[in-house]
Amino acid sequence: QLQASGGGLVQAGDSLRLSCAASGRTFSDYTMGWFRQAPGKEREFVAGISDGGGLTKYAVSVQDRFTISRDDAKSTVYLQMNSLKPVDTAVYYCAANRDWRTVLFRTKYSRWGQGTQVTVSS
């Protein structure tokens, strides 16, 4: 089970840190990803981190603004979001994937959190 938290209402330029806590003993075996879904749009990849944390990948739209990290001792993955823009407004979901090679592909994630709302006002 994945539990996302940390969303909220912020102004453009502000920062937020999302957290996703996992239950179970195999968290460290999973590639973890963050996705987001804005109203009327498809869920899209935001960032991913490999099992072990040695590899990360970002959507172009968030590159250099967002940072994904993980703490396997706490079974938690984070998404630090800086310089937020109104276009970042969406529900953010964390998800788990067994294969880093498919980090970009939403359909390859087997476990999903419930989502946390991020709203950025201009």
Short mmCIF file of C-alpha atoms in Angstrom, two decimals:
data_model
loop_
_atom_site.label_atom_id
_atom_site.label_comp_id
_atom_site.label_asym_id
_atom_site.label_seq_id
_atom_site.Cartn_x
_atom_site.Cartn_y
_atom_site.Cartn_z
CA GLN A 1 0.00 0.00 0.00
CA LEU A 2 1.21 3.50 -0.91
CA GLN A 3 0.14 6.64 0.93
CA ALA A 4 0.92 10.00 -0.67
CA SER A 5 0.88 13.25 1.25
CA GLY A 6 2.20 16.79 1.21
CA GLY A 7 0.03 18.45 -1.38
CA GLY A 8 -1.58 21.81 -0.92
CA LEU A 9 -2.34 25.25 -2.29
CA VAL A 10 0.69 27.41 -3.02
CA GLN A 11 1.60 30.43 -5.09
CA ALA A 12 3.69 30.39 -8.24
CA GLY A 13 7.38 30.21 -7.35
CA ASP A 14 6.79 28.38 -4.09
CA SER A 15 8.01 24.93 -3.15
CA LEU A 16 6.37 21.76 -1.88
CA ARG A 17 7.66 18.36 -0.88
CA LEU A 18 5.49 15.35 -1.51
CA SER A 19 5.99 12.12 0.39
CA CYS A 20 4.86 8.61 -0.36
CA ALA A 21 5.08 6.03 2.39
CA ALA A 22 4.94 2.37 1.50
CA SER A 23 3.93 -0.58 3.62
CA GLY A 24 5.53 -3.96 3.22
CA ARG A 25 9.08 -5.23 3.39
CA THR A 26 10.07 -5.08 -0.28
CA PHE A 27 10.05 -1.32 -0.91
CA SER A 28 13.74 -1.28 -1.72
CA ASP A 29 13.19 -3.73 -4.59
CA TYR A 30 10.92 -1.34 -6.47
CA THR A 31 11.48 1.43 -8.94
CA MET A 32 9.30 4.29 -7.72
CA GLY A 33 7.59 6.90 -9.81
CA TRP A 34 5.55 10.06 -9.49
CA PHE A 35 2.79 10.80 -11.95
CA ARG A 36 0.28 13.61 -12.16
CA GLN A 37 -3.12 14.14 -13.65
CA ALA A 38 -4.65 17.51 -14.37
CA PRO A 39 -8.39 17.92 -14.97
CA GLY A 40 -9.35 16.66 -18.41
CA LYS A 41 -5.89 15.31 -19.13
CA GLU A 42 -4.25 11.92 -19.05
CA ARG A 43 -2.05 10.86 -16.19
CA GLU A 44 1.54 11.69 -17.09
CA PHE A 45 4.96 10.69 -15.88
CA VAL A 46 6.76 13.22 -13.69
CA ALA A 47 9.79 11.51 -12.18
CA GLY A 48 11.18 8.09 -11.39
CA ILE A 49 13.92 6.62 -9.23
CA SER A 50 15.46 3.18 -9.49
CA ASP A 51 15.62 0.58 -6.76
CA GLY A 52 18.69 1.60 -4.82
CA GLY A 53 18.29 5.20 -5.92
CA GLY A 54 21.20 5.29 -8.31
CA LEU A 55 19.18 6.33 -11.33
CA THR A 56 16.60 9.05 -11.77
CA LYS A 57 14.54 10.28 -14.69
CA TYR A 58 12.37 13.36 -15.14
CA ALA A 59 9.82 14.70 -17.52
CA VAL A 60 11.22 17.58 -19.51
CA SER A 61 8.61 19.91 -18.05
CA VAL A 62 9.93 19.45 -14.52
CA GLN A 63 13.62 18.93 -15.19
CA ASP A 64 15.78 21.20 -13.00
CA ARG A 65 12.79 22.12 -10.80
CA PHE A 66 11.76 18.80 -9.25
CA THR A 67 13.92 16.26 -7.45
CA ILE A 68 12.94 12.70 -6.63
CA SER A 69 14.63 10.84 -3.80
CA ARG A 70 14.02 7.84 -1.61
CA ASP A 71 14.77 6.64 1.89
CA ASP A 72 14.58 2.86 1.93
CA ALA A 73 14.98 2.74 5.70
CA LYS A 74 11.70 4.66 5.94
CA SER A 75 10.11 3.03 2.89
CA THR A 76 9.39 6.49 1.58
CA VAL A 77 9.88 8.27 -1.72
CA TYR A 78 9.88 12.05 -1.98
CA LEU A 79 9.28 14.62 -4.66
CA GLN A 80 10.77 18.03 -3.96
CA MET A 81 9.06 20.57 -6.16
CA ASN A 82 10.60 24.02 -6.53
CA SER A 83 9.67 27.03 -8.63
CA LEU A 84 6.14 25.76 -8.97
CA LYS A 85 4.02 27.02 -11.84
CA PRO A 86 0.26 27.05 -12.38
CA VAL A 87 0.71 24.34 -15.03
CA ASP A 88 1.96 22.03 -12.28
CA THR A 89 -1.54 21.99 -10.79
CA ALA A 90 -2.70 18.37 -10.70
CA VAL A 91 -3.32 15.37 -8.52
CA TYR A 92 0.03 13.73 -7.90
CA TYR A 93 0.30 9.96 -7.56
CA CYS A 94 3.15 7.77 -6.45
CA ALA A 95 3.51 4.30 -7.89
CA ALA A 96 5.73 1.23 -7.74
CA ASN A 97 7.27 -0.69 -10.62
CA ARG A 98 9.41 -3.81 -10.65
CA ASP A 99 11.48 -2.82 -13.68
CA TRP A 100 13.52 0.38 -14.06
CA ARG A 101 13.56 -0.16 -17.83
CA THR A 102 9.86 0.66 -17.92
CA VAL A 103 9.99 3.66 -15.59
CA LEU A 104 8.26 5.92 -18.10
CA PHE A 105 5.29 3.66 -18.76
CA ARG A 106 2.26 4.19 -16.57
CA THR A 107 0.82 0.78 -17.41
CA LYS A 108 3.88 -0.99 -16.01
CA TYR A 109 3.28 0.25 -12.47
CA SER A 110 1.54 -2.34 -10.34
CA ARG A 111 0.89 -0.37 -7.17
CA TRP A 112 -0.55 3.13 -6.85
CA GLY A 113 -1.14 5.58 -4.06
CA GLN A 114 -4.36 7.51 -3.66
CA GLY A 115 -3.08 10.84 -4.94
CA THR A 116 -2.49 14.22 -3.34
CA GLN A 117 -3.74 17.51 -4.79
CA VAL A 118 -1.27 20.23 -5.71
CA THR A 119 -2.72 23.58 -6.70
CA VAL A 120 -0.49 26.45 -7.81
CA SER A 121 -2.06 29.87 -8.07
CA SER A 122 -0.67 32.64 -10.27
#
